[in-house]
Amino acid sequence: MTSPARRRLTAAALAAGGLLLAGCASDAPQDTWQPEGPNAQKIHNLQWPVFAIAGVVGIAVFVTVAIVIIRFRDRGQPIPEQTHGNPALEIGLTILPAIILAGIAVPTVATVFALAETDDTECTINVTGQQWWWEYDYPVAEDGTICGGYTPSNGEAASPIITSGQLVIPTGTKVLLRGTSRDVIHSYWIPALNGKRDMVPGRVHYLRLEADQPGIYAGQCTEFCGLSHANMRMEAVALDEADFQAWLDNELEAYTPPEEGTLAAEGEAVYIQQCARCHQVNGLTDPASGELVVSAPDQYVWSGAAPNLTNLMTRNTFAGATWDLLTESCRDDVWNASPEEFGAKYLEGVTEECLNQVDLREWLRNAPAKKPMYAEPEQLTETDGKYRGMPYLALSEEQIDQLVAYLLERK
Amino acid sequence: MFTNGSKLLIGATVAAVVAAVMYGVTQDGALGTIGLVSAAIVLAFLAGVTIAIRDGNVPPGDEMALATCAAAQRAPGASIWPLAGALGAALVVVGLVVHEALVMVGVAVIIAAVAEWAVQSWSERATADEHVNDEIRERMASPLELPVLAAVGLGLLIFAFSRVMLTLTKSGTVVVFSVVAALVLAVAGIIASRKQLSSGTVAGVCSIAVVAVLASGLVAGVQGPREIEEHETTGDLAASGRCGVEETEADEKASQTVSAKSNVSATVILREDGTLVAVQPGISGESTSLTLPRSNPNNILFRNETPEERRLVVDAGPIADTEETRVLCTALVEEGGVQLLTVVFDKPSFAVEEPMQLTVPGVETAVMPVVVP
Ligand SMILES: [Cu+2]
């Protein structure tokens, strides 16, 4: 063998080996072999026997081929007698795979139907995809409750909750996501909780989710959706009943303006001036005019939406769940918490000590530099001058300080 | 004394000199004059050479050369192509007055005529053998001529067809083309049943057909297309504030079924008791209100189960920077009929004063609030 060919072979072998070893990673939050809920478990129950059968068949084929290649290789012996056709063998080799396929088909079809079931839904949540983040809204059902039986503890009537990036669900509850998209096709996938579901503009598709244990389950958009597709991630956060109630109460709490004279109060003014045209903070009124501040993202953003920032600091990632709002140690503390401790830690939200200043400031300083988005004028001709993503806003460092102080109180 | 070739070149020299003088007098700058004078010098030189060698003609005494030299063979025969070129020129002139497209056609005709003429006169004297010359011509021109002619011919036929179809009435088209199709079948049947058929007959039949198509296309083209009515749409209704109970033209023409039915945001049903209920994919049972995402094109189906014709009207909140609310509606839906409406709510419902809702004009009990988070 010539040496370049050998070198190429070595490189290929190394790459294949590396890929194989990557399968052994223990810290792999998107591992499809670690189901954390009944829906993913159903898929798992189907995939491992299929994988096992296919593995056995595969190994048998490779071993046979190897034996034939070595034992019958050309050593100058005469060509053996040629046979044409062997009905028994041919029929056998047709029937055997047919039986295997039929055997696999029965549980597969059963699983497909079981995963399409919607009648047993206990909690309905709407999810809307857009470039490049997910929005969730929790509608108020006919009976006045949210997510199958929750109402605010303070006795007030429920109103819909709206959030983004992190989906919060109660554990042990059959959640049904009703999903659509505002711009192009996206696909929702939390591997630990269920398979993928495309979210298509103009259509409503649904996806069952259920988590057994409190915790964070990571996922990502799996339908190529443009420039920042790789930065369109999402997380499902499961909380037990009491913690979910606490989360819901907090989400529906009325807006508390920052104390007068503080940095955060200055931040509120900057926010109203710079951010409120796209982002909604529910209940925010302009202290100058006393009027409700209502965003109009449909006029500036192509998808017509920007994340609702009312409770930004209750989530712990931002911008398509791509960057952490928590510093590394605080993040590990929450993400690696035991199921018993997880809820309390998650509900603490982002505190001043734990805020990941670096990424948030970089985002505010120049969002398109951090996450590729269409924000330059020449990129906007196809979208009527509307941005796809958040634009560069030329904020001063002082304004950024003020905004961070303001945002830190949004929880 | 003057041979044919030299006459041409002398004429061109004179023309170049005249042009050079005229250019020099009327225009600024010497470049044009230099160019034209240079051209005149080159042309004069070529004219001199042609006179000197007497057009390269073989001297009459040279027997041998007379028999074999291509140049000594008969002069090129009469050609139709200059005529075609003249037609092209005429088209260009007429086109300049009448229509741009005609100029293009004229230019194309001139280019084609020049190319054909060049190939013809060259091939006719390419060798001393007439048959070989014919073959050479075919080999040169056919690969270009055939596809171009086929494309032009097909284009003409299709264009003629389309004119005919645009001119005939809807039902007339059906009749005419049924007859034509039957005729084609009959003629083809006759041709197929014949044991022997001269190619002339087939060519004749085909030519008649082609002429008939082109002629009817011409007549139809002159006549102009039939009147194609514009249908009023439900969008027009909403724009002109006619989402009420009265029947309009748009309602008369409205189809009562919708083909794409699966996975819409909601199917809203007007029940016989005059209430509105919604059926949403993924939500079991019926609901009396809808929660729909903001800034999202929501597809809503409306089904009418009452005996009267009804339409669904959506109040979708204020239009940006105006006092008006955006109202959309379906056409009138008869009993059991279905219509589709695509609605975008671009404000959250807590931010608007007028309620966002679905209503049915004429049925007071039919009100369904829409919540936009
Ligand atoms: Cu996506």
Short mmCIF file of C-alpha atoms in Angstrom, two decimals, chain A:
data_model
loop_
_atom_site.label_atom_id
_atom_site.label_comp_id
_atom_site.label_asym_id
_atom_site.label_seq_id
_atom_site.Cartn_x
_atom_site.Cartn_y
_atom_site.Cartn_z
CA MET A 1 0.00 0.00 0.00
CA THR A 2 1.32 3.45 -0.83
CA SER A 3 1.87 5.73 2.10
CA PRO A 4 -0.74 8.46 1.31
CA ALA A 5 -3.39 5.76 0.99
CA ARG A 6 -2.31 4.25 4.29
CA ARG A 7 -2.35 7.66 5.94
CA ARG A 8 -5.85 8.26 4.65
CA LEU A 9 -6.97 4.90 5.96
CA THR A 10 -5.49 5.64 9.37
CA ALA A 11 -7.26 9.01 9.46
CA ALA A 12 -10.57 7.39 8.53
CA ALA A 13 -10.11 4.71 11.17
CA LEU A 14 -9.29 7.34 13.81
CA ALA A 15 -12.37 9.40 12.87
CA ALA A 16 -14.61 6.32 13.01
CA GLY A 17 -13.08 5.30 16.33
CA GLY A 18 -13.59 8.79 17.74
CA LEU A 19 -17.20 8.75 16.65
CA LEU A 20 -17.67 5.36 18.28
CA LEU A 21 -16.09 6.49 21.55
CA ALA A 22 -18.29 9.64 21.55
CA GLY A 23 -21.17 7.22 22.08
CA CYS A 24 -19.76 6.47 25.53
CA ALA A 25 -20.08 10.10 26.76
CA SER A 26 -21.81 10.10 30.14
CA ASP A 27 -22.71 13.82 30.16
CA ALA A 28 -24.92 13.69 27.08
CA PRO A 29 -28.17 15.50 27.83
CA GLN A 30 -29.63 14.70 24.42
CA ASP A 31 -29.06 10.96 24.57
CA THR A 32 -32.00 9.10 23.04
CA TRP A 33 -31.05 6.03 25.06
CA GLN A 34 -31.92 7.66 28.38
CA PRO A 35 -35.69 8.14 28.43
CA GLU A 36 -37.02 10.24 31.31
CA GLY A 37 -40.73 9.89 30.68
CA PRO A 38 -43.33 7.40 29.44
CA ASN A 39 -43.43 8.67 25.85
CA ALA A 40 -39.70 8.47 25.35
CA GLN A 41 -39.79 5.13 27.17
CA LYS A 42 -42.24 3.79 24.54
CA ILE A 43 -39.82 4.75 21.80
CA HIS A 44 -36.96 3.26 23.75
CA ASN A 45 -38.85 -0.01 24.28
CA LEU A 46 -39.16 -0.21 20.53
CA GLN A 47 -35.70 0.91 19.53
CA TRP A 48 -33.51 -1.33 21.65
CA PRO A 49 -34.95 -4.68 20.46
CA VAL A 50 -34.81 -3.44 16.86
CA PHE A 51 -31.26 -2.29 17.40
CA ALA A 52 -30.40 -5.65 18.97
CA ILE A 53 -31.91 -7.69 16.13
CA ALA A 54 -30.30 -5.46 13.50
CA GLY A 55 -27.00 -5.73 15.39
CA VAL A 56 -27.11 -9.54 15.44
CA VAL A 57 -28.02 -9.68 11.75
CA GLY A 58 -25.35 -7.15 10.92
CA ILE A 59 -22.62 -8.99 12.79
CA ALA A 60 -23.69 -12.32 11.28
CA VAL A 61 -23.45 -10.83 7.78
CA PHE A 62 -20.03 -9.27 8.37
CA VAL A 63 -18.62 -12.43 9.94
CA THR A 64 -19.92 -14.61 7.09
CA VAL A 65 -18.50 -12.25 4.48
CA ALA A 66 -15.15 -12.20 6.30
CA ILE A 67 -15.00 -16.01 6.47
CA VAL A 68 -15.86 -16.35 2.79
CA ILE A 69 -13.26 -13.76 1.79
CA ILE A 70 -10.49 -15.45 3.77
CA ARG A 71 -11.29 -19.13 3.23
CA PHE A 72 -12.09 -18.99 -0.44
CA ARG A 73 -9.59 -16.40 -1.57
CA ASP A 74 -7.79 -17.11 -4.85
CA ARG A 75 -4.84 -19.41 -4.24
CA GLY A 76 -4.68 -20.64 -7.79
CA GLN A 77 -7.18 -23.44 -7.18
CA PRO A 78 -9.52 -24.41 -10.06
CA ILE A 79 -12.80 -22.52 -10.29
CA PRO A 80 -15.43 -24.60 -8.44
CA GLU A 81 -18.57 -25.83 -10.15
CA GLN A 82 -21.08 -22.98 -10.63
CA THR A 83 -24.66 -23.42 -9.49
CA HIS A 84 -27.58 -21.33 -10.70
CA GLY A 85 -30.45 -20.84 -8.33
CA ASN A 86 -31.37 -22.67 -5.17
CA PRO A 87 -35.15 -22.44 -4.62
CA ALA A 88 -35.08 -23.60 -1.01
CA LEU A 89 -32.41 -21.07 -0.04
CA GLU A 90 -34.04 -18.25 -1.98
CA ILE A 91 -37.48 -18.83 -0.49
CA GLY A 92 -35.95 -19.13 2.95
CA LEU A 93 -34.01 -15.90 2.59
CA THR A 94 -37.13 -14.07 1.46
CA ILE A 95 -39.38 -15.39 4.20
CA LEU A 96 -36.98 -14.88 7.09
CA PRO A 97 -36.58 -11.09 6.64
CA ALA A 98 -40.30 -10.79 5.93
CA ILE A 99 -41.03 -12.43 9.28
CA ILE A 100 -38.53 -10.21 11.08
CA LEU A 101 -40.01 -7.07 9.45
CA ALA A 102 -43.55 -8.15 10.25
CA GLY A 103 -42.49 -8.79 13.83
CA ILE A 104 -41.03 -5.30 14.07
CA ALA A 105 -43.98 -3.67 12.27
CA VAL A 106 -46.57 -4.68 14.87
CA PRO A 107 -45.02 -2.90 17.88
CA THR A 108 -43.91 -0.01 15.64
CA VAL A 109 -47.42 0.74 14.43
CA ALA A 110 -48.76 0.32 17.96
CA THR A 111 -46.19 2.82 19.26
CA VAL A 112 -46.94 5.31 16.48
CA PHE A 113 -50.60 5.24 17.41
CA ALA A 114 -49.93 5.41 21.15
CA LEU A 115 -47.75 8.50 20.63
CA ALA A 116 -50.45 10.18 18.55
CA GLU A 117 -53.04 9.81 21.31
CA THR A 118 -54.46 13.12 22.57
CA ASP A 119 -57.57 12.09 24.48
CA ASP A 120 -55.73 11.53 27.75
CA THR A 121 -54.22 15.04 27.81
CA GLU A 122 -54.04 16.62 31.25
CA CYS A 123 -52.28 19.89 30.43
CA THR A 124 -52.29 21.82 27.15
CA ILE A 125 -49.51 24.25 26.24
CA ASN A 126 -49.12 26.10 22.96
CA VAL A 127 -45.65 26.33 21.43
CA THR A 128 -44.75 28.60 18.53
CA GLY A 129 -41.44 28.39 16.69
CA GLN A 130 -39.71 31.25 14.90
CA GLN A 131 -36.21 32.13 13.83
CA TRP A 132 -34.51 31.23 16.19
CA TRP A 133 -36.31 30.60 19.46
CA TRP A 134 -39.44 28.96 20.84
CA GLU A 135 -42.33 30.72 22.52
CA TYR A 136 -44.70 28.98 24.93
CA ASP A 137 -48.11 30.11 26.02
CA TYR A 138 -50.27 28.49 28.62
CA PRO A 139 -53.92 29.03 27.68
CA VAL A 140 -56.69 29.27 30.24
CA ALA A 141 -58.99 26.30 29.70
CA GLU A 142 -62.80 26.31 29.65
CA ASP A 143 -62.88 25.65 33.39
CA GLY A 144 -60.71 28.68 34.13
CA THR A 145 -57.59 26.69 35.00
CA ILE A 146 -54.14 26.53 33.47
CA CYS A 147 -52.34 23.31 32.61
CA GLY A 148 -55.10 21.02 33.84
CA GLY A 149 -56.20 22.37 37.18
CA TYR A 150 -53.85 25.12 38.31
CA THR A 151 -55.17 28.55 39.29
CA PRO A 152 -53.33 31.40 41.00
CA SER A 153 -53.09 30.80 44.76
CA ASN A 154 -54.21 34.35 45.46
CA GLY A 155 -57.66 33.46 44.19
CA GLU A 156 -57.60 35.76 41.19
CA ALA A 157 -58.81 34.59 37.80
CA ALA A 158 -56.11 32.97 35.71
CA SER A 159 -54.74 34.68 32.64
CA PRO A 160 -52.51 33.12 30.00
CA ILE A 161 -48.78 32.77 30.79
CA ILE A 162 -46.27 33.53 28.08
CA THR A 163 -42.60 32.62 28.14
CA SER A 164 -39.80 31.44 25.87
CA GLY A 165 -36.84 29.10 25.64
CA GLN A 166 -37.59 27.01 28.68
CA LEU A 167 -40.84 25.08 28.82
CA VAL A 168 -41.98 24.51 32.40
CA ILE A 169 -44.23 21.52 33.02
CA PRO A 170 -45.51 19.66 36.09
CA THR A 171 -44.05 16.17 36.58
CA GLY A 172 -46.19 13.07 36.08
CA THR A 173 -48.64 15.06 33.97
CA LYS A 174 -49.64 14.21 30.43
CA VAL A 175 -48.74 17.43 28.68
CA LEU A 176 -49.77 18.08 25.11
CA LEU A 177 -47.85 20.68 23.14
CA ARG A 178 -49.88 22.28 20.35
CA GLY A 179 -47.30 23.70 18.03
CA THR A 180 -47.07 25.91 15.00
CA SER A 181 -44.54 28.28 13.43
CA ARG A 182 -44.55 31.96 12.56
CA ASP A 183 -42.07 31.77 9.68
CA VAL A 184 -40.45 28.57 8.41
CA ILE A 185 -40.70 24.92 9.45
CA HIS A 186 -39.02 24.13 12.77
CA SER A 187 -38.96 20.87 14.66
CA TYR A 188 -39.42 20.36 18.38
CA TRP A 189 -37.33 17.72 20.06
CA ILE A 190 -36.60 16.95 23.69
CA PRO A 191 -34.96 13.52 23.30
CA ALA A 192 -35.44 12.50 26.93
CA LEU A 193 -39.18 13.10 26.75
CA ASN A 194 -40.34 12.16 23.24
CA GLY A 195 -39.44 12.06 19.54
CA LYS A 196 -39.44 14.96 17.10
CA ARG A 197 -42.37 16.90 15.77
CA ASP A 198 -42.23 19.38 12.89
CA MET A 199 -43.89 22.71 13.58
CA VAL A 200 -45.29 24.00 10.31
CA PRO A 201 -46.62 27.50 9.52
CA GLY A 202 -50.38 27.48 9.10
CA ARG A 203 -50.82 24.10 10.76
CA VAL A 204 -51.15 22.93 14.34
CA HIS A 205 -49.21 19.79 15.22
CA TYR A 206 -49.12 18.19 18.62
CA LEU A 207 -46.57 16.41 20.73
CA ARG A 208 -47.05 14.51 23.98
CA LEU A 209 -44.57 15.20 26.76
CA GLU A 210 -44.37 13.78 30.22
CA ALA A 211 -41.48 13.83 32.69
CA ASP A 212 -41.23 11.38 35.56
CA GLN A 213 -38.80 13.39 37.67
CA PRO A 214 -38.08 17.07 38.31
CA GLY A 215 -35.15 18.25 36.23
CA ILE A 216 -34.05 20.03 33.06
CA TYR A 217 -34.25 18.17 29.77
CA ALA A 218 -32.39 19.68 26.84
CA GLY A 219 -33.25 19.60 23.15
CA GLN A 220 -32.79 21.48 19.91
CA CYS A 221 -34.58 22.42 16.72
CA THR A 222 -34.14 19.56 14.27
CA GLU A 223 -35.43 21.02 11.04
CA PHE A 224 -32.91 23.25 9.30
CA CYS A 225 -34.43 26.70 9.66
CA GLY A 226 -31.81 29.18 8.48
CA LEU A 227 -28.77 31.05 9.68
CA SER A 228 -28.95 30.31 13.42
CA HIS A 229 -30.60 26.92 13.28
CA ALA A 230 -27.76 25.54 15.40
CA ASN A 231 -28.53 28.19 18.04
CA MET A 232 -32.19 27.30 18.29
CA ARG A 233 -32.29 25.16 21.38
CA MET A 234 -34.93 24.51 24.00
CA GLU A 235 -35.24 23.00 27.41
CA ALA A 236 -38.12 21.37 29.23
CA VAL A 237 -38.11 22.00 32.96
CA ALA A 238 -40.16 19.61 35.06
CA LEU A 239 -41.31 20.70 38.52
CA ASP A 240 -43.37 18.78 41.04
CA GLU A 241 -46.90 19.96 41.76
CA ALA A 242 -46.10 22.42 44.57
CA ASP A 243 -43.15 23.91 42.71
CA PHE A 244 -45.16 24.24 39.51
CA GLN A 245 -47.83 26.07 41.49
CA ALA A 246 -45.16 28.40 42.87
CA TRP A 247 -43.76 28.98 39.38
CA LEU A 248 -47.23 29.74 38.03
CA ASP A 249 -48.03 32.16 40.87
CA ASN A 250 -44.80 34.00 40.17
CA GLU A 251 -45.45 34.20 36.42
CA LEU A 252 -48.88 35.74 37.02
CA GLU A 253 -47.75 38.24 39.63
CA ALA A 254 -48.44 41.86 38.76
CA TYR A 255 -45.60 44.05 37.53
CA THR A 256 -43.56 45.78 40.24
CA PRO A 257 -41.78 48.85 38.91
CA PRO A 258 -38.19 49.40 40.12
CA GLU A 259 -37.72 51.69 43.10
CA GLU A 260 -37.33 55.31 42.15
CA GLY A 261 -33.79 56.61 41.91
CA THR A 262 -32.19 53.19 41.48
CA LEU A 263 -30.09 52.02 38.55
CA ALA A 264 -32.93 49.68 37.65
CA ALA A 265 -35.32 52.63 37.38
CA GLU A 266 -32.97 54.24 34.91
CA GLY A 267 -32.89 50.89 33.15
CA GLU A 268 -36.67 50.90 32.88
CA ALA A 269 -36.50 54.21 31.00
CA VAL A 270 -33.84 52.86 28.65
CA TYR A 271 -35.91 49.72 28.18
CA ILE A 272 -39.02 51.71 27.24
CA GLN A 273 -37.01 53.79 24.82
CA GLN A 274 -34.91 51.03 23.20
CA CYS A 275 -36.48 47.64 23.72
CA ALA A 276 -40.23 48.02 24.26
CA ARG A 277 -41.00 48.34 20.56
CA CYS A 278 -40.14 44.65 20.20
CA HIS A 279 -40.21 43.08 23.67
CA GLN A 280 -43.26 42.96 25.89
CA VAL A 281 -43.04 43.31 29.66
CA ASN A 282 -46.57 42.64 30.85
CA GLY A 283 -48.03 45.36 33.06
CA LEU A 284 -45.25 47.87 32.39
CA THR A 285 -46.58 51.44 32.27
CA ASP A 286 -44.60 54.43 31.15
CA PRO A 287 -44.03 56.57 34.30
CA ALA A 288 -43.93 59.66 32.09
CA SER A 289 -47.33 59.21 30.44
CA GLY A 290 -48.94 56.64 32.71
CA GLU A 291 -49.84 54.58 29.66
CA LEU A 292 -49.50 50.85 29.22
CA VAL A 293 -46.40 50.02 27.18
CA VAL A 294 -47.40 47.70 24.34
CA SER A 295 -44.79 46.24 22.03
CA ALA A 296 -45.25 46.02 18.26
CA PRO A 297 -42.79 43.35 17.13
CA ASP A 298 -44.91 42.74 14.03
CA GLN A 299 -43.62 46.07 12.74
CA TYR A 300 -39.93 45.34 13.27
CA VAL A 301 -39.36 41.60 13.25
CA TRP A 302 -40.12 39.37 10.31
CA SER A 303 -41.68 36.58 12.38
CA GLY A 304 -43.76 39.23 14.16
CA ALA A 305 -42.56 38.24 17.61
CA ALA A 306 -39.80 38.80 20.17
CA PRO A 307 -39.42 37.00 23.50
CA ASN A 308 -41.61 38.25 26.34
CA LEU A 309 -39.24 39.56 29.03
CA THR A 310 -41.73 39.89 31.92
CA ASN A 311 -40.07 37.07 33.82
CA LEU A 312 -36.77 36.74 32.00
CA MET A 313 -34.79 35.93 35.14
CA THR A 314 -36.99 32.99 36.10
CA ARG A 315 -35.52 31.12 33.15
CA ASN A 316 -31.85 30.31 33.26
CA THR A 317 -30.92 30.40 29.58
CA PHE A 318 -31.64 32.97 26.87
CA ALA A 319 -31.69 33.63 23.12
CA GLY A 320 -33.00 30.28 21.99
CA ALA A 321 -31.75 28.62 25.21
CA THR A 322 -28.28 28.97 23.76
CA TRP A 323 -26.52 30.98 26.48
CA ASP A 324 -26.72 30.66 30.24
CA LEU A 325 -28.14 33.39 32.40
CA LEU A 326 -26.35 31.67 35.31
CA THR A 327 -22.62 31.61 35.96
CA GLU A 328 -21.03 28.24 35.46
CA SER A 329 -21.01 27.16 39.10
CA CYS A 330 -24.58 28.32 39.71
CA ARG A 331 -25.65 26.57 36.54
CA ASP A 332 -24.06 23.30 37.58
CA ASP A 333 -25.70 23.64 40.96
CA VAL A 334 -29.15 23.75 39.36
CA TRP A 335 -28.63 21.39 36.45
CA ASN A 336 -26.97 18.67 38.51
CA ALA A 337 -29.30 18.97 41.50
CA SER A 338 -31.03 15.80 42.67
CA PRO A 339 -34.71 15.57 41.70
CA GLU A 340 -35.70 16.38 45.31
CA GLU A 341 -33.65 19.57 45.43
CA PHE A 342 -34.05 20.65 41.83
CA GLY A 343 -37.38 22.50 42.13
CA ALA A 344 -36.29 24.83 44.93
CA LYS A 345 -33.05 25.65 43.13
CA TYR A 346 -34.75 26.33 39.82
CA LEU A 347 -37.35 28.56 41.43
CA GLU A 348 -34.65 30.79 42.87
CA GLY A 349 -34.18 32.05 39.34
CA VAL A 350 -31.23 34.26 38.51
CA THR A 351 -29.83 36.16 41.48
CA GLU A 352 -27.37 39.03 41.32
CA GLU A 353 -24.46 36.81 42.44
CA CYS A 354 -25.37 34.11 39.96
CA LEU A 355 -26.04 36.31 36.89
CA ASN A 356 -23.80 35.48 33.95
CA GLN A 357 -22.97 39.10 33.20
CA VAL A 358 -20.59 38.29 30.38
CA ASP A 359 -22.96 36.69 27.90
CA LEU A 360 -25.92 38.93 28.69
CA ARG A 361 -23.81 42.06 28.29
CA GLU A 362 -22.35 40.78 25.04
CA TRP A 363 -25.87 40.16 23.83
CA LEU A 364 -26.99 43.69 24.68
CA ARG A 365 -23.81 45.19 23.27
CA ASN A 366 -24.23 43.54 19.86
CA ALA A 367 -26.71 40.70 19.56
CA PRO A 368 -26.03 39.79 15.89
CA ALA A 369 -22.32 39.48 16.68
CA LYS A 370 -23.14 36.83 19.26
CA LYS A 371 -25.81 34.91 17.38
CA PRO A 372 -25.83 35.09 13.57
CA MET A 373 -29.01 36.93 12.59
CA TYR A 374 -30.17 39.08 9.70
CA ALA A 375 -29.78 42.58 11.05
CA GLU A 376 -27.86 44.52 8.37
CA PRO A 377 -29.92 46.74 6.06
CA GLU A 378 -28.77 44.92 2.94
CA GLN A 379 -29.96 41.63 4.42
CA LEU A 380 -33.44 42.98 5.00
CA THR A 381 -34.59 43.70 1.46
CA GLU A 382 -36.41 40.37 1.23
CA THR A 383 -38.25 40.94 4.49
CA ASP A 384 -39.54 44.46 3.92
CA GLY A 385 -36.85 45.93 6.12
CA LYS A 386 -37.84 43.75 9.06
CA TYR A 387 -35.16 42.08 11.16
CA ARG A 388 -34.74 38.38 11.54
CA GLY A 389 -33.43 38.33 15.07
CA MET A 390 -32.42 41.15 17.36
CA PRO A 391 -30.49 44.06 15.80
CA TYR A 392 -27.39 45.93 16.98
CA LEU A 393 -28.69 48.82 19.05
CA ALA A 394 -25.55 50.91 19.68
CA LEU A 395 -26.12 51.06 23.44
CA SER A 396 -23.58 52.79 25.66
CA GLU A 397 -21.91 50.85 28.48
CA GLU A 398 -23.86 52.99 30.93
CA GLN A 399 -27.15 52.03 29.28
CA ILE A 400 -26.12 48.40 29.42
CA ASP A 401 -25.43 48.69 33.18
CA GLN A 402 -28.86 50.22 33.65
CA LEU A 403 -30.57 47.57 31.51
CA VAL A 404 -28.87 44.69 33.32
CA ALA A 405 -30.03 46.12 36.64
CA TYR A 406 -33.56 46.42 35.27
CA LEU A 407 -33.63 42.97 33.70
CA LEU A 408 -32.30 41.39 36.89
CA GLU A 409 -35.56 42.40 38.59
CA ARG A 410 -37.71 40.75 35.90
CA LYS A 411 -38.74 37.64 37.81
#
